[in-house]
Amino acid sequence: MEILPKETAEHYKIIPLKKLGEKIQIGAVFPEDFQVKEVLKFLEKQKKISFDVVLISSSNFKELLKKYEEAKKELAKVVETMEKEVKKVLPEISITEEGRLTEAPPVVKAIETILKYAIEGSASDIHLEPLPKESIVRFRILGKLTKTLTFPVQIHAALVARIKILANLRIDETRIPQDGRFSFVFEGRKIDLRVSTFPTSYGEKVVLRILDPQKGLKKVEELGLKGKNLEIFQKAIQRPYGMILITGPTG
């Protein structure tokens, strides 16, 4: 919703859906309306992006707007709580000894806290990225990357090393990308994480993809299909042959 103010979205009944390459897909209840076309042209020039406009129903618009608002509020709560917990352990980390901190309780606690709140916030990815003066943590929720936390850049290497140990990656190799994975139990269920590291000018960037089996399994009624489309789908899955192929972007 950063590219589209809430007031504008509500007034013109338009809402961002997803990113398609260099374009942003916009759902519109009245895509042929002159005012809608004009405001989208204005936003394209102002934001220097292109829109791909698709028709959505009024009920879908209300559901999407509600989902964005709920996610925004939930993320704010998660970030606030996570910041408090992480700040408790930060003073215990000696930045002069980062090379020996990978197993230190404060570093372990910091990583555990990030993972915990990412899962509770329904994030699909966690990005840990070094900048010149700080290390930032971002969660991808509903396809949107949001900055959630910052660390002193001096302890970035220790946090990355801890993740690399969990993923069975080489902690002494920082010049080439690495891929790995690890699992842990959260609230009685097994969570899988895929880990990718990539060298940057300021240190290694880490991306963790969260694979939560409980989040992945949904009932047919929860897939977003309604009315005639749901009826067609339910009939199709009853057939003894054929295949239903579902595709889309990851993340």
XYZ file of N, CA, C and O in Angstrom, residues 149-235:
348
model
N 13.518 -4.432 12.010
C 14.469 -4.345 13.114
C 15.833 -3.922 12.599
O 16.171 -4.172 11.441
N 16.619 -3.279 13.458
C 18.002 -2.943 13.108
C 18.937 -3.411 14.215
O 18.562 -3.435 15.392
N 20.144 -3.800 13.815
C 21.192 -4.198 14.745
C 22.423 -3.333 14.495
O 22.608 -2.816 13.384
N 23.304 -3.213 15.481
C 24.605 -2.579 15.215
C 25.337 -3.391 14.152
O 25.363 -4.622 14.213
N 25.904 -2.731 13.173
C 26.539 -3.445 12.071
C 27.708 -4.307 12.552
O 28.064 -5.307 11.918
N 28.282 -3.956 13.707
C 29.437 -4.709 14.210
C 29.094 -6.153 14.581
O 29.980 -7.007 14.623
N 27.827 -6.436 14.887
C 27.478 -7.805 15.272
C 26.808 -8.573 14.133
O 26.378 -9.707 14.315
N 26.755 -7.953 12.958
C 26.113 -8.612 11.812
C 26.784 -9.946 11.501
O 26.107 -10.955 11.267
N 28.116 -9.952 11.497
C 28.850 -11.177 11.158
C 28.530 -12.310 12.121
O 28.442 -13.480 11.723
N 28.348 -11.978 13.400
C 28.034 -13.007 14.394
C 26.646 -13.593 14.152
O 26.438 -14.804 14.269
N 25.686 -12.740 13.795
C 24.329 -13.212 13.514
C 24.317 -14.106 12.274
O 23.669 -15.156 12.248
N 25.051 -13.680 11.246
C 25.133 -14.476 10.017
C 25.805 -15.819 10.290
O 25.347 -16.869 9.822
N 26.883 -15.791 11.064
C 27.603 -17.027 11.372
C 26.713 -18.011 12.121
O 26.766 -19.221 11.880
N 25.884 -17.499 13.019
C 24.968 -18.368 13.760
C 23.990 -19.061 12.811
O 23.742 -20.268 12.921
N 23.465 -18.312 11.858
C 22.535 -18.891 10.882
C 23.256 -19.917 10.008
O 22.717 -20.988 9.706
N 24.495 -19.615 9.625
C 25.262 -20.536 8.780
C 25.567 -21.841 9.512
O 25.568 -22.920 8.907
N 25.808 -21.754 10.801
C 26.039 -22.966 11.590
C 24.773 -23.827 11.601
O 24.825 -25.045 11.415
N 23.622 -23.190 11.809
C 22.354 -23.924 11.821
C 22.095 -24.603 10.476
O 21.549 -25.706 10.417
N 22.485 -23.921 9.387
C 22.235 -24.441 8.041
C 23.377 -25.305 7.520
O 23.366 -25.712 6.351
N 24.363 -25.569 8.386
C 25.510 -26.406 8.017
C 26.280 -25.822 6.829
O 26.691 -26.540 5.914
N 26.486 -24.512 6.856
C 27.266 -23.835 5.822
C 28.653 -23.494 6.369
O 28.868 -23.465 7.578
N 29.570 -23.208 5.484
C 30.932 -22.862 5.898
C 30.962 -21.431 6.427
O 30.670 -20.481 5.695
N 31.322 -21.272 7.684
C 31.347 -19.924 8.253
C 32.605 -19.163 7.852
O 32.650 -17.935 7.962
N 33.620 -19.883 7.368
C 34.854 -19.210 6.965
C 34.824 -18.775 5.503
O 35.747 -18.112 5.029
N 33.757 -19.135 4.788
C 33.628 -18.753 3.382
C 32.619 -17.611 3.259
O 31.421 -17.796 3.476
N 33.127 -16.431 2.939
C 32.254 -15.256 2.850
C 32.298 -14.599 1.471
O 31.651 -13.582 1.255
N 33.040 -15.202 0.547
C 33.231 -14.562 -0.762
C 32.307 -15.088 -1.840
O 32.188 -14.482 -2.906
N 31.659 -16.225 -1.599
C 30.772 -16.809 -2.610
C 29.411 -17.116 -1.983
O 29.308 -17.314 -0.772
N 28.358 -17.167 -2.802
C 27.027 -17.509 -2.269
C 27.000 -18.951 -1.762
O 27.707 -19.818 -2.281
N 26.176 -19.191 -0.760
C 25.978 -20.541 -0.241
C 24.488 -20.783 -0.007
O 23.735 -19.844 0.266
N 24.098 -22.035 -0.112
C 22.707 -22.421 0.129
C 22.669 -23.583 1.106
O 23.502 -24.494 1.041
N 21.701 -23.556 1.985
C 21.544 -24.640 2.946
C 20.136 -24.640 3.507
O 19.266 -23.904 3.039
N 19.934 -25.441 4.516
C 18.611 -25.502 5.138
C 18.730 -26.062 6.544
O 19.709 -26.738 6.886
N 17.744 -25.781 7.358
C 17.666 -26.391 8.682
C 16.211 -26.388 9.128
O 15.352 -25.745 8.510
N 15.939 -27.119 10.173
C 14.580 -27.227 10.705
C 14.604 -27.002 12.207
O 15.626 -27.207 12.859
N 13.481 -26.570 12.734
C 13.339 -26.491 14.183
C 11.862 -26.628 14.535
O 10.984 -26.487 13.669
N 11.605 -26.938 15.774
C 10.230 -27.157 16.223
C 9.700 -25.883 16.861
O 10.328 -25.312 17.758
N 8.552 -25.438 16.377
C 7.923 -24.225 16.895
C 6.480 -24.545 17.266
O 5.688 -24.949 16.420
N 6.174 -24.407 18.541
C 4.828 -24.680 19.058
C 4.329 -26.060 18.627
O 3.188 -26.228 18.187
N 5.227 -27.033 18.723
C 4.846 -28.411 18.461
C 4.853 -28.838 17.012
O 4.543 -29.991 16.700
N 5.207 -27.943 16.096
C 5.247 -28.329 14.688
C 6.621 -28.025 14.091
O 7.302 -27.095 14.507
N 7.002 -28.832 13.123
C 8.308 -28.692 12.494
C 8.267 -27.608 11.419
O 7.412 -27.628 10.535
N 9.198 -26.675 11.512
C 9.317 -25.599 10.533
C 10.618 -25.790 9.763
O 11.682 -25.961 10.359
N 10.543 -25.787 8.439
C 11.740 -25.882 7.601
C 12.126 -24.497 7.108
O 11.256 -23.677 6.779
N 13.419 -24.250 7.052
C 13.918 -22.977 6.535
C 15.008 -23.228 5.503
O 15.937 -24.004 5.750
N 14.871 -22.595 4.360
C 15.922 -22.626 3.347
C 16.752 -21.357 3.502
O 16.199 -20.267 3.642
N 18.049 -21.515 3.455
C 18.954 -20.396 3.722
C 19.824 -20.117 2.502
O 20.393 -21.036 1.913
N 19.918 -18.851 2.136
C 20.810 -18.430 1.059
C 21.645 -17.258 1.552
O 21.109 -16.323 2.152
N 22.947 -17.322 1.306
C 23.824 -16.202 1.654
C 24.418 -15.633 0.373
O 24.612 -16.358 -0.613
N 24.689 -14.332 0.415
C 25.237 -13.673 -0.769
C 26.175 -12.556 -0.325
O 25.799 -11.720 0.497
N 27.404 -12.543 -0.838
C 28.352 -11.499 -0.428
C 27.975 -10.128 -0.986
O 27.553 -10.013 -2.140
N 28.093 -9.095 -0.160
C 27.853 -7.720 -0.593
C 29.046 -6.865 -0.177
O 29.984 -7.353 0.459
N 28.989 -5.603 -0.497
C 30.104 -4.698 -0.180
C 30.310 -4.538 1.319
O 31.413 -4.226 1.773
N 29.240 -4.745 2.107
C 29.328 -4.496 3.544
C 29.271 -5.770 4.384
O 29.211 -5.705 5.607
N 29.281 -6.915 3.724
C 29.184 -8.176 4.445
C 28.230 -9.113 3.730
O 27.771 -8.830 2.623
N 27.908 -10.214 4.367
C 27.025 -11.193 3.739
C 25.547 -10.890 4.014
O 25.156 -10.639 5.149
N 24.766 -10.958 2.961
C 23.319 -10.852 3.100
C 22.752 -12.263 3.218
O 23.214 -13.186 2.544
N 21.764 -12.433 4.081
C 21.154 -13.746 4.285
C 19.650 -13.651 4.045
O 18.999 -12.709 4.508
N 19.129 -14.624 3.315
C 17.683 -14.725 3.110
C 17.231 -16.094 3.590
O 17.811 -17.114 3.210
N 16.225 -16.109 4.433
C 15.654 -17.358 4.930
C 14.226 -17.487 4.421
O 13.399 -16.598 4.655
N 13.941 -18.566 3.717
C 12.584 -18.855 3.263
C 11.928 -19.780 4.284
O 12.449 -20.849 4.589
N 10.802 -19.356 4.827
C 10.095 -20.126 5.850
C 9.092 -21.062 5.187
O 8.228 -20.621 4.423
N 9.222 -22.343 5.479
C 8.311 -23.350 4.935
C 7.541 -23.969 6.100
O 8.023 -24.869 6.775
N 6.363 -23.438 6.324
C 5.527 -23.881 7.435
C 4.423 -24.782 6.895
O 3.510 -24.302 6.218
N 4.484 -26.089 7.161
C 3.469 -27.014 6.635
C 2.043 -26.616 7.011
O 1.120 -26.779 6.218
N 1.879 -26.080 8.199
C 0.539 -25.707 8.652
C -0.018 -24.547 7.835
O -1.208 -24.486 7.544
N 0.863 -23.620 7.450
C 0.419 -22.488 6.641
C 0.167 -22.901 5.199
O -0.640 -22.311 4.502
N 0.896 -23.931 4.753
C 0.785 -24.328 3.357
C -0.471 -25.112 3.032
O -0.945 -25.106 1.911
N -1.021 -25.823 4.019
C -2.198 -26.642 3.783
C -3.464 -25.847 4.086
O -3.683 -25.414 5.207
N -4.282 -25.670 3.067
C -5.519 -24.917 3.240
C -6.703 -25.713 2.706
O -6.550 -26.574 1.838
N -7.856 -25.402 3.228
C -9.069 -26.008 2.708
C -9.414 -25.354 1.374
O -9.001 -24.226 1.092
N -10.188 -26.072 0.569
C -10.575 -25.536 -0.737
C -11.272 -24.194 -0.579
O -11.047 -23.258 -1.354
N -12.086 -24.072 0.446
C -12.847 -22.840 0.665
C -11.953 -21.656 1.015
O -12.382 -20.502 0.948
N -10.694 -21.937 1.395
C -9.780 -20.873 1.797
C -8.859 -20.419 0.671
O -7.984 -19.582 0.872
N -9.055 -20.958 -0.534
C -8.174 -20.640 -1.654
C -8.541 -19.344 -2.363
O -7.828 -18.902 -3.257
N -9.666 -18.751 -2.000
C -10.069 -17.500 -2.635
C -11.051 -17.672 -3.774
O -11.474 -16.696 -4.394
N -11.414 -18.915 -4.070
C -12.393 -19.173 -5.123
C -13.802 -19.027 -4.563
O -14.086 -19.493 -3.464
N -14.667 -18.400 -5.354
C -16.040 -18.196 -4.891
C -17.029 -18.405 -6.032
O -16.674 -18.331 -7.210
N -18.265 -18.663 -5.639
C -19.341 -18.752 -6.618
C -19.100 -19.794 -7.690
O -18.768 -20.952 -7.417
N -19.247 -19.364 -8.944
C -19.126 -20.259 -10.093
C -17.739 -20.877 -10.186
O -17.593 -22.070 -10.498
N -16.700 -20.095 -9.898
C -15.329 -20.613 -9.979
C -15.097 -21.740 -8.973
O -14.446 -22.740 -9.281
N -15.627 -21.580 -7.771
C -15.491 -22.623 -6.760
C -16.236 -23.883 -7.187
O -15.742 -25.006 -7.007
N -17.394 -23.692 -7.777
C -18.198 -24.830 -8.246
C -17.461 -25.599 -9.342
O -17.420 -26.834 -9.339
N -16.853 -24.869 -10.284
C -16.099 -25.506 -11.372
C -14.916 -26.293 -10.809
O -14.646 -27.428 -11.216
N -14.222 -25.686 -9.856
C -13.052 -26.334 -9.259
C -13.444 -27.610 -8.524
O -12.794 -28.654 -8.660
N -14.508 -27.540 -7.747
C -14.943 -28.707 -6.975
C -15.377 -29.854 -7.887
O -15.145 -31.027 -7.579
N -15.994 -29.527 -9.012
C -16.381 -30.567 -9.968
C -15.141 -31.187 -10.612
O -15.069 -32.401 -10.817
